[in-house]
Coordinates of C-alpha atoms in Angstrom, one line a residue:
M1 CA -32.7 10.3 -37.8
V2 CA -34.5 12.7 -39.7
K3 CA -35.4 16.4 -38.2
E4 CA -38.0 18.5 -39.2
A5 CA -40.1 21.4 -38.4
I6 CA -43.6 22.8 -40.0
C7 CA -44.5 26.4 -40.1
T8 CA -47.1 28.7 -41.9
G9 CA -47.0 32.4 -43.4
A10 CA -48.7 34.9 -45.2
T11 CA -46.4 33.8 -48.2
I12 CA -44.2 30.8 -49.2
E13 CA -41.1 32.9 -48.1
E14 CA -42.3 33.8 -44.7
A15 CA -43.4 30.2 -44.0
R16 CA -39.8 29.1 -45.1
E17 CA -38.1 31.9 -42.8
K18 CA -40.1 30.6 -40.3
A19 CA -39.1 26.9 -40.7
L20 CA -35.7 27.4 -40.9
A21 CA -35.5 28.9 -37.8
E22 CA -37.2 26.7 -35.5
L23 CA -35.4 23.8 -37.1
A24 CA -32.0 25.3 -36.2
A25 CA -30.0 22.9 -38.5
P26 CA -26.3 22.8 -38.3
E27 CA -24.4 24.6 -41.2
D28 CA -22.9 21.6 -42.7
V29 CA -25.8 20.1 -43.6
E30 CA -28.3 19.9 -46.4
V31 CA -31.9 21.1 -45.6
K32 CA -34.8 19.9 -48.0
I33 CA -37.9 22.8 -48.3
E34 CA -40.7 21.2 -49.2
V35 CA -43.9 23.4 -50.0
L36 CA -47.0 21.5 -48.6
E37 CA -49.9 24.1 -49.1
L38 CA -49.5 27.6 -51.1
P39 CA -51.3 30.5 -50.0
V40 CA -54.9 31.1 -50.8
K41 CA -56.1 34.7 -51.1
K42 CA -59.3 35.8 -49.4
T43 CA -62.2 36.3 -51.5
F44 CA -63.1 40.1 -52.0
G45 CA -60.6 40.4 -49.4
L46 CA -63.0 39.2 -46.6
F47 CA -64.0 35.6 -47.0
G48 CA -61.8 32.3 -47.4
G49 CA -58.3 32.1 -47.9
A50 CA -55.6 30.0 -46.0
P51 CA -51.6 30.6 -45.2
A52 CA -48.9 28.9 -46.8
K53 CA -47.6 26.0 -45.1
V54 CA -44.0 25.2 -45.7
K55 CA -41.6 21.7 -44.1
A56 CA -38.2 22.4 -43.3
S57 CA -36.0 19.3 -42.8
Y58 CA -32.9 17.3 -42.8
E59 CA -31.2 14.1 -42.1
E60 CA -29.3 14.4 -38.8
S61 CA -25.9 13.0 -39.0
P62 CA -24.4 10.6 -36.3
A63 CA -22.6 13.1 -34.3
G64 CA -25.5 15.3 -34.8
K65 CA -28.1 12.8 -32.8
A66 CA -24.8 12.4 -30.3
I67 CA -24.6 16.3 -29.6
D68 CA -28.6 16.2 -28.8
Y69 CA -28.3 13.6 -26.3
L70 CA -24.9 14.7 -24.7
K71 CA -26.5 18.3 -24.1
K72 CA -29.9 16.8 -22.9
V73 CA -27.7 14.7 -20.1
L74 CA -25.6 17.6 -19.2
N75 CA -28.3 19.5 -18.8
A76 CA -30.1 17.0 -16.2
M77 CA -26.5 16.9 -14.5
G78 CA -27.6 20.8 -14.0
I79 CA -24.7 21.5 -16.5
A80 CA -26.7 23.6 -18.6
D81 CA -24.0 25.9 -19.8
A82 CA -21.5 23.4 -21.5
T83 CA -21.0 23.8 -25.2
V84 CA -20.1 20.9 -27.5
T85 CA -17.8 21.3 -30.5
Q86 CA -17.8 18.6 -33.1
V87 CA -14.4 17.4 -35.0
I88 CA -13.7 15.2 -37.3
E89 CA -10.2 13.5 -37.1
D90 CA -8.4 10.0 -38.5
G91 CA -12.4 9.1 -39.7
H92 CA -13.9 9.2 -36.2
Y93 CA -15.9 12.2 -34.4
R94 CA -14.3 13.8 -31.3
L95 CA -16.5 16.1 -29.1
D96 CA -14.7 18.7 -27.2
L97 CA -17.0 19.7 -24.0
D98 CA -16.3 22.9 -22.5
C99 CA -17.9 24.8 -19.5
E100 CA -16.7 27.2 -17.0
D101 CA -16.2 25.3 -14.0
R102 CA -17.7 22.0 -13.7
H103 CA -15.2 19.9 -15.9
G104 CA -14.4 17.7 -12.7
A105 CA -18.1 16.7 -12.7
I106 CA -18.0 15.7 -16.4
I107 CA -14.7 13.8 -16.0
G108 CA -15.6 12.0 -12.6
R109 CA -13.1 9.9 -10.7
R110 CA -10.0 8.8 -13.0
G111 CA -12.5 9.6 -15.8
E112 CA -15.3 7.5 -15.3
T113 CA -18.2 9.4 -15.4
L114 CA -16.5 11.1 -19.1
D115 CA -16.0 7.3 -20.3
A116 CA -19.1 6.4 -19.4
L117 CA -20.7 9.5 -21.5
Q118 CA -18.8 8.6 -24.4
Y119 CA -20.3 4.8 -24.0
L120 CA -23.8 6.1 -23.9
T121 CA -23.5 8.9 -26.8
S122 CA -21.6 6.3 -28.9
L123 CA -24.8 3.9 -28.4
V124 CA -27.0 6.7 -29.6
A125 CA -24.7 7.7 -32.3
N126 CA -24.9 4.5 -33.9
R127 CA -28.2 3.3 -33.5
G128 CA -29.5 2.6 -36.9
A129 CA -26.4 3.4 -38.7
E130 CA -25.2 1.3 -41.4
E131 CA -21.7 1.5 -40.5
Y132 CA -20.1 1.9 -37.1
I133 CA -19.0 5.3 -36.4
R134 CA -16.5 5.9 -33.1
I135 CA -17.2 8.4 -31.0
S136 CA -14.9 10.2 -28.3
L137 CA -15.4 12.9 -25.9
N138 CA -13.0 15.1 -24.4
V139 CA -13.1 18.0 -21.7
G140 CA -10.3 20.6 -21.7
D141 CA -7.0 18.5 -22.4
Y142 CA -7.6 15.6 -20.1
R143 CA -7.8 13.3 -23.0
E144 CA -4.4 14.2 -24.0
K145 CA -2.7 14.3 -20.8
R146 CA -4.4 11.0 -20.3
D147 CA -2.9 9.5 -23.4
E148 CA 0.1 10.5 -22.7
T149 CA 0.4 9.0 -19.1
L150 CA -0.6 5.8 -20.6
R151 CA 2.0 5.6 -23.4
G152 CA 4.3 6.5 -20.6
L153 CA 3.2 3.8 -18.9
A154 CA 3.3 1.2 -21.9
R155 CA 6.9 2.4 -22.5
K156 CA 8.1 1.9 -18.8
H157 CA 6.5 -2.0 -18.7
A158 CA 7.7 -2.6 -22.1
N159 CA 11.0 -1.6 -21.4
Q160 CA 10.8 -4.3 -18.2
V161 CA 9.7 -7.0 -20.3
L162 CA 12.5 -6.4 -22.5
K163 CA 14.8 -6.6 -19.8
Y164 CA 13.7 -9.5 -17.8
G165 CA 11.5 -11.4 -20.5
R166 CA 8.7 -11.5 -17.9
S167 CA 5.2 -10.7 -19.2
I168 CA 3.4 -7.8 -17.2
T169 CA -0.4 -7.3 -16.8
L170 CA -1.6 -4.1 -16.4
E171 CA -4.8 -2.8 -14.4
P172 CA -8.3 -3.1 -15.9
M173 CA -8.9 -0.3 -18.7
N174 CA -11.6 0.4 -20.8
P175 CA -11.5 0.0 -24.8
Y176 CA -9.9 3.7 -25.4
E177 CA -7.0 3.3 -22.8
R178 CA -6.5 -0.2 -23.7
R179 CA -6.0 1.0 -27.5
V180 CA -3.6 3.9 -26.6
I181 CA -1.6 1.0 -24.9
H182 CA -1.6 -1.2 -27.8
T183 CA -0.7 1.4 -29.9
A184 CA 2.2 2.3 -28.1
V185 CA 3.5 -1.2 -27.6
Q186 CA 3.3 -1.6 -31.3
E187 CA 6.2 0.9 -31.8
I188 CA 8.5 -0.8 -29.6
E189 CA 10.7 -3.4 -31.0
G190 CA 10.6 -6.8 -29.5
V191 CA 7.6 -6.8 -27.3
E192 CA 3.6 -7.6 -28.1
S193 CA 0.2 -7.1 -26.4
H194 CA -2.9 -8.6 -26.0
S195 CA -6.1 -8.4 -23.5
I196 CA -7.5 -10.8 -21.1
G197 CA -10.4 -10.8 -18.8
S198 CA -14.3 -9.4 -19.7
D199 CA -16.3 -6.5 -19.4
G200 CA -15.0 -4.3 -16.6
D201 CA -12.0 -6.3 -15.6
R202 CA -10.4 -6.7 -19.3
R203 CA -6.5 -6.2 -19.0
V204 CA -3.8 -5.7 -21.1
V205 CA -0.9 -8.0 -21.4
I206 CA 2.5 -6.9 -22.5
S207 CA 4.8 -9.8 -23.2
L208 CA 8.2 -10.8 -25.1
K209 CA 7.5 -11.6 -28.7
E210 CA 8.6 -14.9 -29.2
G211 CA 12.4 -15.7 -30.4
V212 CA 13.4 -12.4 -28.7
K213 CA 15.7 -13.0 -25.4
P214 CA 15.5 -10.6 -22.7
T215 CA 18.7 -8.3 -22.2
H216 CA 19.4 -9.0 -18.6
G217 CA 19.8 -12.7 -18.0
G218 CA 19.2 -12.4 -14.1
G219 CA 21.1 -14.6 -11.4
Y220 CA 24.5 -14.1 -10.5
R221 CA 27.6 -13.2 -12.4
K222 CA 30.7 -15.7 -12.3
G223 CA 33.4 -13.6 -10.2
G224 CA 31.1 -10.9 -9.4
R225 CA 29.8 -9.8 -6.1
G226 CA 28.4 -12.6 -4.5
G227 CA 29.6 -15.2 -6.9
Y228 CA 32.6 -17.7 -6.2
N229 CA 36.0 -17.2 -7.6
N230 CA 38.8 -18.7 -6.3
N231 CA 40.9 -15.6 -7.6
N232 CA 39.0 -13.5 -5.8
R233 CA 41.6 -11.3 -3.6
S234 CA 39.1 -10.1 -1.4
G235 CA 38.3 -13.7 -0.2
R236 CA 34.6 -13.3 -0.5
G237 CA 32.8 -16.2 -2.0
R238 CA 29.7 -18.0 -1.4
S239 CA 30.1 -18.0 2.0
G240 CA 29.7 -14.5 2.9
G241 CA 33.3 -13.5 2.8
R242 CA 35.1 -16.4 4.6
D243 CA 37.4 -18.4 2.5
Y244 CA 38.2 -21.9 3.8
N245 CA 41.3 -22.2 1.6
R246 CA 43.1 -19.8 3.7
G247 CA 42.3 -21.4 7.0
P248 CA 44.8 -22.7 9.3
K249 CA 45.9 -26.2 8.9
R250 CA 45.6 -28.7 11.7
E251 CA 48.6 -30.2 13.4
F252 CA 48.7 -33.5 15.1
A253 CA 51.8 -34.0 17.2
E254 CA 52.9 -37.6 17.6
N255 CA 53.8 -37.6 21.3
A256 CA 50.3 -35.8 21.7
P257 CA 48.3 -37.2 25.2
T258 CA 45.9 -40.0 24.4
R259 CA 42.7 -39.7 26.0
A260 CA 41.4 -42.6 28.1
P261 CA 39.4 -45.3 26.5
H262 CA 35.9 -44.9 26.9
R263 CA 33.7 -47.2 28.6
D264 CA 32.1 -49.4 26.4
A265 CA 28.4 -48.4 26.2
G266 CA 27.4 -52.1 26.3
A267 CA 28.9 -52.2 29.6
A268 CA 26.7 -49.5 31.1
P269 CA 23.6 -49.9 32.9
L270 CA 20.2 -48.9 31.0
Y271 CA 19.0 -46.6 33.4
G272 CA 20.9 -44.8 36.3
K273 CA 20.8 -46.4 39.9
I274 CA 17.5 -46.3 41.6
E275 CA 17.1 -46.2 45.2
P276 CA 14.4 -47.8 47.3
K277 CA 12.1 -45.4 48.2
N278 CA 10.7 -45.5 51.9
D279 CA 6.8 -45.7 52.3

């Protein structure tokens, strides 16, 4: 996108200075100056004459478009005093926002407002661009703190996956946060990550790499607590502490009295005695 300003003046230099002041181009861009009309002196100092006309222009960078758009949105939100600083790092643009006491309004709940601003700003910056340019927004040190939290979360769950071998699915995250998780998981040997879902429900899944065995097999250990072991001196086994091998043996005396034989069930009546009913 080309931004330009056209101004007039008694001389070319005067018109040029006016055009540059009106254009207010960033210091890192190349400004093009074009003389549209030369000044014409008046005849006899009274008749005719015309001022000089000069055009100053420059090709606005993607970051410049993003900053202009961002300032308009912040102004509409009632945050007119915000300053935006452009930082180029690792091949992408980071825009640092600063305002006196409205950080919370820009960040929003769990960074949702900041993420929405970042998404819209990225769309504006890449409109008509030949190559995709990544734009990120930051307010104060919010991103740094959030990144550290996400890296800690990735390490914690990756260690659980390594220990037990079960995959873990994280809560839905935006593309920026998922990228932080993926990067952190790549630094841990034995685990990998991928994304599932779509749109706002897209999540990161951390799982064990193929061929890697978990460090904790699970279940009971032989001879351990709750396990079965005949040599366990405590006498505790699978039966909650009772050792049936140590129970008293039954003794049967030869002269033990014998019970009366049970009456054959076939000789007993099927029902009890029914007394006649007096009407």
